[in-house]
Amino acid sequence: MALLTETEFTEAYRPNYEDVLRFVRRRAHPLNVDDIVGETFLAAWRRRTELPPDPRPWLFRAARNVMLNSARGTNRQTAVAGKVAQSAEPLTSGGLSDLERRVDLVDAWRSMAAADQEVLALHVWEDLSAKDAATVLGLSRAAYAMRLTRAKRHLARLLE
């Protein structure tokens, strides 16, 4: 997909901006989010003549690479664990048992390897297909599916 003009680029990437922003917010320190998103779209602009027709997975992968290469990154596992707690269902009248489940989930999440966290996050939070998530991680679809299955099993064992 060759995007030669600024207008073409803007029209093609405007629908993806919010998704990329959410993707980065879930993974990066809040002070770094704007820089990472900006660098991601700068990379897209520079490679605008080489981009795939569906740029969303490509943008997620570019954002992921920017984050991995960023010297300004902070303790990402802690930030993601906080998002897990915020994303959990609100406490119901069940009281302490619901709170205990949330604490168990956060503890289990923190104890998981970053690679397992990333695979699960792409599946749950980003709602990517196996093919698109594999593209983000630079894997085959089969390798991604295997990693996802293993990560789910690991999380289930931790929660038992």
mmCIF file with all atom_site columns, C-alpha atoms in Angstrom:
data_model
loop_
_atom_site.group_PDB
_atom_site.id
_atom_site.type_symbol
_atom_site.label_atom_id
_atom_site.label_alt_id
_atom_site.label_comp_id
_atom_site.label_asym_id
_atom_site.label_entity_id
_atom_site.label_seq_id
_atom_site.pdbx_PDB_ins_code
_atom_site.Cartn_x
_atom_site.Cartn_y
_atom_site.Cartn_z
_atom_site.occupancy
_atom_site.B_iso_or_equiv
_atom_site.pdbx_formal_charge
_atom_site.auth_seq_id
_atom_site.auth_comp_id
_atom_site.auth_asym_id
_atom_site.auth_atom_id
_atom_site.pdbx_PDB_model_num
ATOM 1   C CA . MET A 1 1   ? 0.000   0.000   0.000  1.00 0.00 ? 1   MET A CA 1
ATOM 2   C CA . ALA A 1 2   ? 1.835   3.082   -1.202 1.00 0.00 ? 2   ALA A CA 1
ATOM 3   C CA . LEU A 1 3   ? 0.867   6.201   0.722  1.00 0.00 ? 3   LEU A CA 1
ATOM 4   C CA . LEU A 1 4   ? 2.653   8.966   -1.058 1.00 0.00 ? 4   LEU A CA 1
ATOM 5   C CA . THR A 1 5   ? 1.057   12.128  0.290  1.00 0.00 ? 5   THR A CA 1
ATOM 6   C CA . GLU A 1 6   ? 0.530   13.380  3.804  1.00 0.00 ? 6   GLU A CA 1
ATOM 7   C CA . THR A 1 7   ? -3.229  13.382  3.235  1.00 0.00 ? 7   THR A CA 1
ATOM 8   C CA . GLU A 1 8   ? -3.249  9.727   2.142  1.00 0.00 ? 8   GLU A CA 1
ATOM 9   C CA . PHE A 1 9   ? -1.153  8.800   5.150  1.00 0.00 ? 9   PHE A CA 1
ATOM 10  C CA . THR A 1 10  ? -3.432  10.699  7.539  1.00 0.00 ? 10  THR A CA 1
ATOM 11  C CA . GLU A 1 11  ? -6.579  9.110   6.113  1.00 0.00 ? 11  GLU A CA 1
ATOM 12  C CA . ALA A 1 12  ? -5.097  5.623   6.323  1.00 0.00 ? 12  ALA A CA 1
ATOM 13  C CA . TYR A 1 13  ? -3.714  5.912   9.835  1.00 0.00 ? 13  TYR A CA 1
ATOM 14  C CA . ARG A 1 14  ? -6.289  8.048   11.627 1.00 0.00 ? 14  ARG A CA 1
ATOM 15  C CA . PRO A 1 15  ? -8.506  4.967   12.311 1.00 0.00 ? 15  PRO A CA 1
ATOM 16  C CA . ASN A 1 16  ? -5.534  3.133   13.888 1.00 0.00 ? 16  ASN A CA 1
ATOM 17  C CA . TYR A 1 17  ? -4.276  5.896   16.154 1.00 0.00 ? 17  TYR A CA 1
ATOM 18  C CA . GLU A 1 18  ? -6.507  5.091   19.141 1.00 0.00 ? 18  GLU A CA 1
ATOM 19  C CA . ASP A 1 19  ? -5.673  1.382   18.945 1.00 0.00 ? 19  ASP A CA 1
ATOM 20  C CA . VAL A 1 20  ? -1.946  2.102   18.917 1.00 0.00 ? 20  VAL A CA 1
ATOM 21  C CA . LEU A 1 21  ? -2.360  4.574   21.768 1.00 0.00 ? 21  LEU A CA 1
ATOM 22  C CA . ARG A 1 22  ? -4.224  1.995   23.897 1.00 0.00 ? 22  ARG A CA 1
ATOM 23  C CA . PHE A 1 23  ? -1.653  -0.656  22.987 1.00 0.00 ? 23  PHE A CA 1
ATOM 24  C CA . VAL A 1 24  ? 1.195   1.568   24.202 1.00 0.00 ? 24  VAL A CA 1
ATOM 25  C CA . ARG A 1 25  ? -0.658  2.820   27.298 1.00 0.00 ? 25  ARG A CA 1
ATOM 26  C CA . ARG A 1 26  ? -1.044  -0.763  28.505 1.00 0.00 ? 26  ARG A CA 1
ATOM 27  C CA . ARG A 1 27  ? 2.668   -1.384  28.263 1.00 0.00 ? 27  ARG A CA 1
ATOM 28  C CA . ALA A 1 28  ? 4.633   1.808   28.810 1.00 0.00 ? 28  ALA A CA 1
ATOM 29  C CA . HIS A 1 29  ? 5.122   4.342   31.561 1.00 0.00 ? 29  HIS A CA 1
ATOM 30  C CA . PRO A 1 30  ? 2.569   7.158   31.141 1.00 0.00 ? 30  PRO A CA 1
ATOM 31  C CA . LEU A 1 31  ? 5.305   9.740   30.638 1.00 0.00 ? 31  LEU A CA 1
ATOM 32  C CA . ASN A 1 32  ? 6.634   7.775   27.648 1.00 0.00 ? 32  ASN A CA 1
ATOM 33  C CA . VAL A 1 33  ? 3.385   7.020   25.832 1.00 0.00 ? 33  VAL A CA 1
ATOM 34  C CA . ASP A 1 34  ? 3.281   10.084  23.561 1.00 0.00 ? 34  ASP A CA 1
ATOM 35  C CA . ASP A 1 35  ? 6.926   9.661   22.542 1.00 0.00 ? 35  ASP A CA 1
ATOM 36  C CA . ILE A 1 36  ? 6.460   5.984   21.735 1.00 0.00 ? 36  ILE A CA 1
ATOM 37  C CA . VAL A 1 37  ? 3.292   6.574   19.707 1.00 0.00 ? 37  VAL A CA 1
ATOM 38  C CA . GLY A 1 38  ? 4.985   9.450   17.874 1.00 0.00 ? 38  GLY A CA 1
ATOM 39  C CA . GLU A 1 39  ? 8.027   7.327   17.051 1.00 0.00 ? 39  GLU A CA 1
ATOM 40  C CA . THR A 1 40  ? 5.742   4.523   15.875 1.00 0.00 ? 40  THR A CA 1
ATOM 41  C CA . PHE A 1 41  ? 3.929   6.766   13.407 1.00 0.00 ? 41  PHE A CA 1
ATOM 42  C CA . LEU A 1 42  ? 7.198   8.351   12.336 1.00 0.00 ? 42  LEU A CA 1
ATOM 43  C CA . ALA A 1 43  ? 8.462   4.862   11.460 1.00 0.00 ? 43  ALA A CA 1
ATOM 44  C CA . ALA A 1 44  ? 5.213   4.247   9.552  1.00 0.00 ? 44  ALA A CA 1
ATOM 45  C CA . TRP A 1 45  ? 5.662   7.522   7.670  1.00 0.00 ? 45  TRP A CA 1
ATOM 46  C CA . ARG A 1 46  ? 9.222   6.624   6.733  1.00 0.00 ? 46  ARG A CA 1
ATOM 47  C CA . ARG A 1 47  ? 8.114   3.198   5.459  1.00 0.00 ? 47  ARG A CA 1
ATOM 48  C CA . ARG A 1 48  ? 4.803   4.362   3.996  1.00 0.00 ? 48  ARG A CA 1
ATOM 49  C CA . THR A 1 49  ? 5.512   2.909   0.560  1.00 0.00 ? 49  THR A CA 1
ATOM 50  C CA . GLU A 1 50  ? 6.156   -0.578  2.011  1.00 0.00 ? 50  GLU A CA 1
ATOM 51  C CA . LEU A 1 51  ? 3.216   -0.939  4.404  1.00 0.00 ? 51  LEU A CA 1
ATOM 52  C CA . PRO A 1 52  ? 0.679   -3.776  4.247  1.00 0.00 ? 52  PRO A CA 1
ATOM 53  C CA . PRO A 1 53  ? -2.967  -3.109  3.345  1.00 0.00 ? 53  PRO A CA 1
ATOM 54  C CA . ASP A 1 54  ? -4.003  -3.720  6.986  1.00 0.00 ? 54  ASP A CA 1
ATOM 55  C CA . PRO A 1 55  ? -1.441  -1.672  8.919  1.00 0.00 ? 55  PRO A CA 1
ATOM 56  C CA . ARG A 1 56  ? -2.737  -2.408  12.459 1.00 0.00 ? 56  ARG A CA 1
ATOM 57  C CA . PRO A 1 57  ? -0.503  -5.430  13.230 1.00 0.00 ? 57  PRO A CA 1
ATOM 58  C CA . TRP A 1 58  ? 2.452   -3.668  11.611 1.00 0.00 ? 58  TRP A CA 1
ATOM 59  C CA . LEU A 1 59  ? 1.854   -0.613  13.821 1.00 0.00 ? 59  LEU A CA 1
ATOM 60  C CA . PHE A 1 60  ? 1.600   -2.765  16.951 1.00 0.00 ? 60  PHE A CA 1
ATOM 61  C CA . ARG A 1 61  ? 4.860   -4.468  16.074 1.00 0.00 ? 61  ARG A CA 1
ATOM 62  C CA . ALA A 1 62  ? 6.545   -1.123  15.390 1.00 0.00 ? 62  ALA A CA 1
ATOM 63  C CA . ALA A 1 63  ? 5.268   0.226   18.712 1.00 0.00 ? 63  ALA A CA 1
ATOM 64  C CA . ARG A 1 64  ? 6.490   -2.894  20.480 1.00 0.00 ? 64  ARG A CA 1
ATOM 65  C CA . ASN A 1 65  ? 9.933   -2.483  18.921 1.00 0.00 ? 65  ASN A CA 1
ATOM 66  C CA . VAL A 1 66  ? 10.066  1.180   19.948 1.00 0.00 ? 66  VAL A CA 1
ATOM 67  C CA . MET A 1 67  ? 9.211   0.179   23.512 1.00 0.00 ? 67  MET A CA 1
ATOM 68  C CA . LEU A 1 68  ? 11.798  -2.594  23.574 1.00 0.00 ? 68  LEU A CA 1
ATOM 69  C CA . ASN A 1 69  ? 14.465  -0.210  22.313 1.00 0.00 ? 69  ASN A CA 1
ATOM 70  C CA . SER A 1 70  ? 13.466  2.678   24.521 1.00 0.00 ? 70  SER A CA 1
ATOM 71  C CA . ALA A 1 71  ? 15.960  3.707   27.199 1.00 0.00 ? 71  ALA A CA 1
ATOM 72  C CA . ARG A 1 72  ? 13.204  5.667   28.952 1.00 0.00 ? 72  ARG A CA 1
ATOM 73  C CA . GLY A 1 73  ? 11.193  2.552   29.811 1.00 0.00 ? 73  GLY A CA 1
ATOM 74  C CA . THR A 1 74  ? 10.327  1.847   33.403 1.00 0.00 ? 74  THR A CA 1
ATOM 75  C CA . ASN A 1 75  ? 9.269   -1.291  35.169 1.00 0.00 ? 75  ASN A CA 1
ATOM 76  C CA . ARG A 1 76  ? 6.737   -2.518  32.623 1.00 0.00 ? 76  ARG A CA 1
ATOM 77  C CA . GLN A 1 77  ? 5.654   -5.570  34.598 1.00 0.00 ? 77  GLN A CA 1
ATOM 78  C CA . THR A 1 78  ? 4.434   -3.376  37.443 1.00 0.00 ? 78  THR A CA 1
ATOM 79  C CA . ALA A 1 79  ? 2.489   -1.144  35.061 1.00 0.00 ? 79  ALA A CA 1
ATOM 80  C CA . VAL A 1 80  ? 0.867   -4.107  33.322 1.00 0.00 ? 80  VAL A CA 1
ATOM 81  C CA . ALA A 1 81  ? 0.012   -5.714  36.668 1.00 0.00 ? 81  ALA A CA 1
ATOM 82  C CA . GLY A 1 82  ? -1.745  -2.495  37.647 1.00 0.00 ? 82  GLY A CA 1
ATOM 83  C CA . LYS A 1 83  ? -3.746  -2.638  34.425 1.00 0.00 ? 83  LYS A CA 1
ATOM 84  C CA . VAL A 1 84  ? -4.748  -6.212  35.232 1.00 0.00 ? 84  VAL A CA 1
ATOM 85  C CA . ALA A 1 85  ? -6.143  -5.042  38.557 1.00 0.00 ? 85  ALA A CA 1
ATOM 86  C CA . GLN A 1 86  ? -8.001  -2.160  36.873 1.00 0.00 ? 86  GLN A CA 1
ATOM 87  C CA . SER A 1 87  ? -9.343  -4.406  34.143 1.00 0.00 ? 87  SER A CA 1
ATOM 88  C CA . ALA A 1 88  ? -10.708 -7.007  36.535 1.00 0.00 ? 88  ALA A CA 1
ATOM 89  C CA . GLU A 1 89  ? -14.453 -6.922  37.040 1.00 0.00 ? 89  GLU A CA 1
ATOM 90  C CA . PRO A 1 90  ? -15.588 -4.516  39.738 1.00 0.00 ? 90  PRO A CA 1
ATOM 91  C CA . LEU A 1 91  ? -16.109 -5.919  43.185 1.00 0.00 ? 91  LEU A CA 1
ATOM 92  C CA . THR A 1 92  ? -19.571 -7.340  43.657 1.00 0.00 ? 92  THR A CA 1
ATOM 93  C CA . SER A 1 93  ? -21.501 -8.162  46.777 1.00 0.00 ? 93  SER A CA 1
ATOM 94  C CA . GLY A 1 94  ? -19.246 -11.222 47.042 1.00 0.00 ? 94  GLY A CA 1
ATOM 95  C CA . GLY A 1 95  ? -16.872 -8.990  48.992 1.00 0.00 ? 95  GLY A CA 1
ATOM 96  C CA . LEU A 1 96  ? -13.582 -10.454 50.138 1.00 0.00 ? 96  LEU A CA 1
ATOM 97  C CA . SER A 1 97  ? -13.584 -13.460 47.814 1.00 0.00 ? 97  SER A CA 1
ATOM 98  C CA . ASP A 1 98  ? -13.663 -11.158 44.762 1.00 0.00 ? 98  ASP A CA 1
ATOM 99  C CA . LEU A 1 99  ? -10.891 -9.036  46.225 1.00 0.00 ? 99  LEU A CA 1
ATOM 100 C CA . GLU A 1 100 ? -8.842  -12.143 46.940 1.00 0.00 ? 100 GLU A CA 1
ATOM 101 C CA . ARG A 1 101 ? -9.282  -13.313 43.324 1.00 0.00 ? 101 ARG A CA 1
ATOM 102 C CA . ARG A 1 102 ? -8.075  -9.934  42.047 1.00 0.00 ? 102 ARG A CA 1
ATOM 103 C CA . VAL A 1 103 ? -5.034  -10.026 44.328 1.00 0.00 ? 103 VAL A CA 1
ATOM 104 C CA . ASP A 1 104 ? -4.311  -13.613 43.230 1.00 0.00 ? 104 ASP A CA 1
ATOM 105 C CA . LEU A 1 105 ? -4.547  -12.556 39.577 1.00 0.00 ? 105 LEU A CA 1
ATOM 106 C CA . VAL A 1 106 ? -2.174  -9.616  40.058 1.00 0.00 ? 106 VAL A CA 1
ATOM 107 C CA . ASP A 1 107 ? 0.298   -11.811 41.952 1.00 0.00 ? 107 ASP A CA 1
ATOM 108 C CA . ALA A 1 108 ? 0.103   -14.527 39.296 1.00 0.00 ? 108 ALA A CA 1
ATOM 109 C CA . TRP A 1 109 ? 0.552   -11.954 36.508 1.00 0.00 ? 109 TRP A CA 1
ATOM 110 C CA . ARG A 1 110 ? 3.613   -10.444 38.198 1.00 0.00 ? 110 ARG A CA 1
ATOM 111 C CA . SER A 1 111 ? 5.216   -13.853 38.552 1.00 0.00 ? 111 SER A CA 1
ATOM 112 C CA . MET A 1 112 ? 4.848   -14.662 34.841 1.00 0.00 ? 112 MET A CA 1
ATOM 113 C CA . ALA A 1 113 ? 7.622   -14.097 32.345 1.00 0.00 ? 113 ALA A CA 1
ATOM 114 C CA . ALA A 1 114 ? 7.299   -10.951 30.236 1.00 0.00 ? 114 ALA A CA 1
ATOM 115 C CA . ALA A 1 115 ? 6.950   -13.080 27.086 1.00 0.00 ? 115 ALA A CA 1
ATOM 116 C CA . ASP A 1 116 ? 3.924   -14.895 28.556 1.00 0.00 ? 116 ASP A CA 1
ATOM 117 C CA . GLN A 1 117 ? 2.402   -11.576 29.633 1.00 0.00 ? 117 GLN A CA 1
ATOM 118 C CA . GLU A 1 118 ? 2.816   -10.177 26.124 1.00 0.00 ? 118 GLU A CA 1
ATOM 119 C CA . VAL A 1 119 ? 1.191   -13.178 24.442 1.00 0.00 ? 119 VAL A CA 1
ATOM 120 C CA . LEU A 1 120 ? -1.801  -13.046 26.804 1.00 0.00 ? 120 LEU A CA 1
ATOM 121 C CA . ALA A 1 121 ? -2.127  -9.268  26.526 1.00 0.00 ? 121 ALA A CA 1
ATOM 122 C CA . LEU A 1 122 ? -2.269  -9.388  22.721 1.00 0.00 ? 122 LEU A CA 1
ATOM 123 C CA . HIS A 1 123 ? -4.995  -12.024 22.951 1.00 0.00 ? 123 HIS A CA 1
ATOM 124 C CA . VAL A 1 124 ? -7.102  -10.517 25.758 1.00 0.00 ? 124 VAL A CA 1
ATOM 125 C CA . TRP A 1 125 ? -6.619  -6.750  25.638 1.00 0.00 ? 125 TRP A CA 1
ATOM 126 C CA . GLU A 1 126 ? -5.822  -6.113  22.003 1.00 0.00 ? 126 GLU A CA 1
ATOM 127 C CA . ASP A 1 127 ? -8.275  -8.772  20.759 1.00 0.00 ? 127 ASP A CA 1
ATOM 128 C CA . LEU A 1 128 ? -5.966  -9.683  17.908 1.00 0.00 ? 128 LEU A CA 1
ATOM 129 C CA . SER A 1 129 ? -6.404  -12.768 15.783 1.00 0.00 ? 129 SER A CA 1
ATOM 130 C CA . ALA A 1 130 ? -3.667  -15.385 16.086 1.00 0.00 ? 130 ALA A CA 1
ATOM 131 C CA . LYS A 1 131 ? -2.344  -14.306 12.679 1.00 0.00 ? 131 LYS A CA 1
ATOM 132 C CA . ASP A 1 132 ? -2.162  -10.612 13.640 1.00 0.00 ? 132 ASP A CA 1
ATOM 133 C CA . ALA A 1 133 ? -0.678  -11.289 17.092 1.00 0.00 ? 133 ALA A CA 1
ATOM 134 C CA . ALA A 1 134 ? 1.929   -13.508 15.457 1.00 0.00 ? 134 ALA A CA 1
ATOM 135 C CA . THR A 1 135 ? 2.799   -10.624 13.129 1.00 0.00 ? 135 THR A CA 1
ATOM 136 C CA . VAL A 1 136 ? 3.243   -8.284  16.113 1.00 0.00 ? 136 VAL A CA 1
ATOM 137 C CA . LEU A 1 137 ? 5.663   -10.727 17.748 1.00 0.00 ? 137 LEU A CA 1
ATOM 138 C CA . GLY A 1 138 ? 7.425   -11.749 14.549 1.00 0.00 ? 138 GLY A CA 1
ATOM 139 C CA . LEU A 1 139 ? 6.307   -15.378 14.862 1.00 0.00 ? 139 LEU A CA 1
ATOM 140 C CA . SER A 1 140 ? 4.439   -17.860 12.742 1.00 0.00 ? 140 SER A CA 1
ATOM 141 C CA . ARG A 1 141 ? 0.760   -18.280 13.574 1.00 0.00 ? 141 ARG A CA 1
ATOM 142 C CA . ALA A 1 142 ? 1.455   -21.787 14.867 1.00 0.00 ? 142 ALA A CA 1
ATOM 143 C CA . ALA A 1 143 ? 4.272   -20.605 17.146 1.00 0.00 ? 143 ALA A CA 1
ATOM 144 C CA . TYR A 1 144 ? 2.065   -17.860 18.542 1.00 0.00 ? 144 TYR A CA 1
ATOM 145 C CA . ALA A 1 145 ? -0.796  -20.323 19.146 1.00 0.00 ? 145 ALA A CA 1
ATOM 146 C CA . MET A 1 146 ? 1.577   -22.656 21.002 1.00 0.00 ? 146 MET A CA 1
ATOM 147 C CA . ARG A 1 147 ? 2.913   -19.812 23.163 1.00 0.00 ? 147 ARG A CA 1
ATOM 148 C CA . LEU A 1 148 ? -0.616  -18.639 23.919 1.00 0.00 ? 148 LEU A CA 1
ATOM 149 C CA . THR A 1 149 ? -1.692  -22.122 24.987 1.00 0.00 ? 149 THR A CA 1
ATOM 150 C CA . ARG A 1 150 ? 1.355   -22.480 27.239 1.00 0.00 ? 150 ARG A CA 1
ATOM 151 C CA . ALA A 1 151 ? 0.843   -19.019 28.756 1.00 0.00 ? 151 ALA A CA 1
ATOM 152 C CA . LYS A 1 152 ? -2.832  -19.777 29.496 1.00 0.00 ? 152 LYS A CA 1
ATOM 153 C CA . ARG A 1 153 ? -1.897  -23.074 31.142 1.00 0.00 ? 153 ARG A CA 1
ATOM 154 C CA . HIS A 1 154 ? 0.817   -21.379 33.183 1.00 0.00 ? 154 HIS A CA 1
ATOM 155 C CA . LEU A 1 155 ? -1.562  -18.687 34.394 1.00 0.00 ? 155 LEU A CA 1
ATOM 156 C CA . ALA A 1 156 ? -4.193  -21.309 35.247 1.00 0.00 ? 156 ALA A CA 1
ATOM 157 C CA . ARG A 1 157 ? -1.617  -23.284 37.307 1.00 0.00 ? 157 ARG A CA 1
ATOM 158 C CA . LEU A 1 158 ? -0.614  -20.129 39.157 1.00 0.00 ? 158 LEU A CA 1
ATOM 159 C CA . LEU A 1 159 ? -4.239  -19.385 39.991 1.00 0.00 ? 159 LEU A CA 1
ATOM 160 C CA . GLU A 1 160 ? -4.975  -22.893 41.320 1.00 0.00 ? 160 GLU A CA 1
#
